[in-house]
Structure formats: C-alpha cells, structure tokens
C-alpha cells in the first residue's frame, strides 16, 4: 500500500513541483533486498547528509521519510522563511529609501505575490532533496512511517527492513503550548504559516525567540499589525542582553508592539477575530488579532518510532546519545534536532557527518569538538558562537571582552546600518578565543571568520593580520584584533619605547 501524499497548500504549480520532488504521488516503494549497511530514518538535513555520504562510499543504504523529503528546512523552515524575509526586506527598503535621497511612495505590498515567490524558490531548491536525486545517488528511498520491530529491523508500510547500523534523524516540530482556548481558536506554526495566501491584518506572535522574531518583523514589513507576546523579559533571551536591546529598539521603531514577560491566560474567539488574554505585570490585558502564530520552541519527533523495541532510550527532549552520537543501542546513532540542543540546519549537517563516520567506520569523532555558530535572520541579524558572558561567569572563567560598535565602521556608516556591534570573548589566562557575538545586517556572513579562528585555536591578535577589502562591515573583526593588541600596550611599555626612540633620533 502506497503511503498517503501530504497536503501542501495552496495546490498551485509550485507546490505540485515540490510534492513531485519530495513525495512523488503513486510511487511504489522498492522491495527490501537483504540487510542494509545503514538505515536512515528521516530525510531532513541530517538524514540526507547521512544517506548521501554512506551511498557515496559504497554502502547499501535505506532512507525512510514519512512526509516530505527535505524535512523542516526545505518545507517549513530555512528555505521558505528566508525567501519571505527577503521579500519583506525589499518592501522595507522601498519604504526606507527616502533617507538615502531616493523618492518612494509605497502604499501596498502584494503579499500573495511574495508568497508565490517563496513557493517558487522552494520548488526550485526541492530538486536537491528529491526522491529522484537520492535514488540516483544510490540510496533506496522508502516513503512511509518507520517503526522499529527489533534491535536491527524496522517496518515501513508492511515491509520488514533489516540493518547493521542505523541513524535516527526524525527532527523536531513546533511545540504546542497548553493555553486554554488556543486549540479551539486556531493558530499557525511554522508548518502552516507558509500556506497563507492573504496577509493577516493583525497578527499576534507567541514567543520572542528566533523564529518568532524573524516572522514578526517580516509580516510587519509586509503590512500586518504585529504584536509579540514573549514569556521571557526580553527578546532573544538566550543572546547577549545588548543584542536583545538593539533588536528591541529596532522593532519598536518599526512599529511592532512588544509585550515581554507576558503570562498568557486564555485565548478565545470573538466577533472581530481572536482575543488573547495575558498578564505582563500590569494586570490582565488583551489583544485582538486575525491570526495567532505560535513560536515557543521545538518538540522532538519520537512518537511512533517504536524506540523501546530497538532498546533506544529517550526523554521528552529527544533521543539520548553520547558524545559519539551513539544511542543506548550501540548499533543505532542519532543526529540533528532529535538528539541535539543545537536545532539548526548547519548543526544537523555537521552532526550527521560525525554519526556517519562513527557508525560505518568504528570512529571516535566527538560532537563536543564542533564549533557551532548560529544566527537569527532579523534586521539587523544576531549571530553568536561559543561562550556567553553569563556562561563564563557561571563556569568561573575569567574573560576579557573586546567591544566595537558599527558606528565606527565606514561601510556600516555609508550603508546607514550602524545599529550593532561585535563582542569577542577572550580568556584572560591564555588569550584564546572563547566566543563572539555579532549584531549587524550581515552578521551571519561575518561570524564564520570567528568560527575558523576558534576551530584552529587562534588568538584575536592573529585576526589583526587578516586583510579585508575596504570598505566592508566584516572589517570590524580586524579592528577588534587591533583593539585587543592596543589594550595590551601598557603605560610602562610605551614610556620605554619613547625612550628608545629618543635615543635613535
């Protein structure tokens, strides 16, 4: 029996291409042929990287996906959100053009056209994650629900598939908060918001984390009246407080309403839409909207896998793995959102490479050795790698922060993008780089240099010698290196050098 084809709305030509690539209708699964070297469950980033890598090495690979190939990243995450963010930035650029001396008179954005752009780009990219492509790479692709029936076998659509090694890569989904009346009123998540074809006039975003902030700003720039209700006392509560402050100032300046430290009491339907009742420290308030977007975290996809039959231990946070990404069953590994606190596409790719090497080659690669950056793609972007100042304090690590603001960066000034900074954390003991935060319009592009430096155990003074094209915003990293070196020039050193230069005249 063929697995049901997922509904992807609206049913236009772009989504038809997406479905044809990611879950071809009427496709019959192959007949399992003996034992597989590697069984991969889940065809998101971690699963695709694992399957492609194993097949390229000559292993016999089975890849199972119950929904859409490409997983969350292609279908509901990175790809559609960044396409919408790009459209929203274009709309904002027109509105903001007058400060550069360019006359503009934008009264309307075509949300339906922007969403068509999103669906077109998603369909175009979907070929890279398609059933056809991965079958061509040598993996046998099975569509349907997989559940373990023993320590070395799964069942997919009635077929038994045996394996020597397996990687669980089933990812995560939007968490559903237990708020009275929310389910009855109806709400959107990242899995449904990209099916919209009409712009909500009033949008409430529950959650002030990365997903909530990215989509709140994008929908506001497209024309929605947006309110963010965040449980934490500030936006992006895991980031540096100064980064949160920059983003908060920007959001309020653009007209996004913020209710932070909010305890949501109830949601109800009213004649004019949906009403959210909450307390933000000033007594009960309420906000009326047309749509509610829930962005309060992620929940692992562990249901229905039959992990008990495989002797794989798990918790509500996901599958339990050691530093080698091995589960309690020594022949089964897990990678990506299902088993990591780093719920990012690039982290899933890196972790999948470790799981693959360890599973097939008895490797001892460690996940803890990875230097993983992350970025929230608001405007300005907020990127981070390594340790936070608060974390260093909790661990008793003495650090020396090096701070530079974008208002001293020539390219940022000419671009009119001076809201932001770079902050680099150096260990006082040995001057090694421990972490960095970048807030700028191109923070996601700039943080990679810091990752490379940390991976290779460089010092900030080493970055002082890196030559950047002038002018670039990334040049602020070099200037931070210069500032660090200058700070080490003590007064007595300068006096000594002054005497030496006097003698050499």
Tab-separated table of C-alpha atoms in Angstrom, residues 81-82 85-86 88-89 92 207-219 221 228 235-236 239 243-244 246-248 250-251 254 256 374-383 417 419 438-445:
chain	number	residue	atom	x	y	z
A	81	UNK	CA	11.378	31.760	5.877
A	82	UNK	CA	14.448	33.251	4.209
A	85	UNK	CA	12.437	37.601	4.820
A	86	UNK	CA	13.997	38.662	1.519
A	88	UNK	CA	9.974	41.736	3.419
A	89	UNK	CA	13.397	43.393	3.319
A	92	UNK	CA	11.172	47.816	3.824
A	207	UNK	CA	7.250	33.760	21.532
A	208	UNK	CA	10.163	36.167	21.272
A	209	UNK	CA	12.787	33.648	20.187
A	210	UNK	CA	14.474	33.393	16.783
A	211	UNK	CA	11.504	32.068	14.774
A	212	UNK	CA	9.049	34.454	16.404
A	213	UNK	CA	11.286	37.478	15.855
A	214	UNK	CA	12.106	36.647	12.234
A	215	UNK	CA	8.499	36.131	11.201
A	216	UNK	CA	7.134	39.009	13.294
A	217	UNK	CA	9.398	41.501	11.568
A	218	UNK	CA	8.716	40.030	8.131
A	219	UNK	CA	4.928	40.107	8.487
A	221	UNK	CA	7.129	44.809	6.956
A	228	UNK	CA	4.804	39.862	20.120
A	235	UNK	CA	13.612	39.315	23.003
A	236	UNK	CA	16.080	36.539	22.145
A	239	UNK	CA	21.553	36.035	23.382
A	243	UNK	CA	21.894	42.223	21.297
A	244	UNK	CA	18.357	41.957	22.636
A	246	UNK	CA	19.372	46.547	19.777
A	247	UNK	CA	16.624	44.356	18.347
A	248	UNK	CA	14.029	45.642	20.806
A	250	UNK	CA	14.595	48.373	16.166
A	251	UNK	CA	11.282	46.524	16.499
A	254	UNK	CA	9.437	49.950	13.099
A	256	UNK	CA	5.986	46.226	16.298
A	374	UNK	CA	24.039	30.338	14.894
A	375	UNK	CA	22.231	33.337	13.518
A	376	UNK	CA	18.795	34.918	13.855
A	377	UNK	CA	17.929	36.489	10.499
A	378	UNK	CA	16.183	39.589	11.708
A	379	UNK	CA	17.276	43.033	10.557
A	380	UNK	CA	19.835	43.518	11.991
A	381	UNK	CA	20.961	39.894	12.215
A	382	UNK	CA	22.119	38.453	15.536
A	383	UNK	CA	24.889	35.845	15.327
A	417	UNK	CA	23.360	50.345	9.119
A	419	UNK	CA	22.840	49.595	14.724
A	438	UNK	CA	27.885	39.948	16.128
A	439	UNK	CA	24.881	42.180	15.572
A	440	UNK	CA	24.798	43.667	12.078
A	441	UNK	CA	22.978	43.481	8.772
A	442	UNK	CA	25.422	40.770	7.675
A	443	UNK	CA	26.204	39.071	10.985
A	444	UNK	CA	25.548	35.594	9.603
A	445	UNK	CA	28.188	36.151	6.924
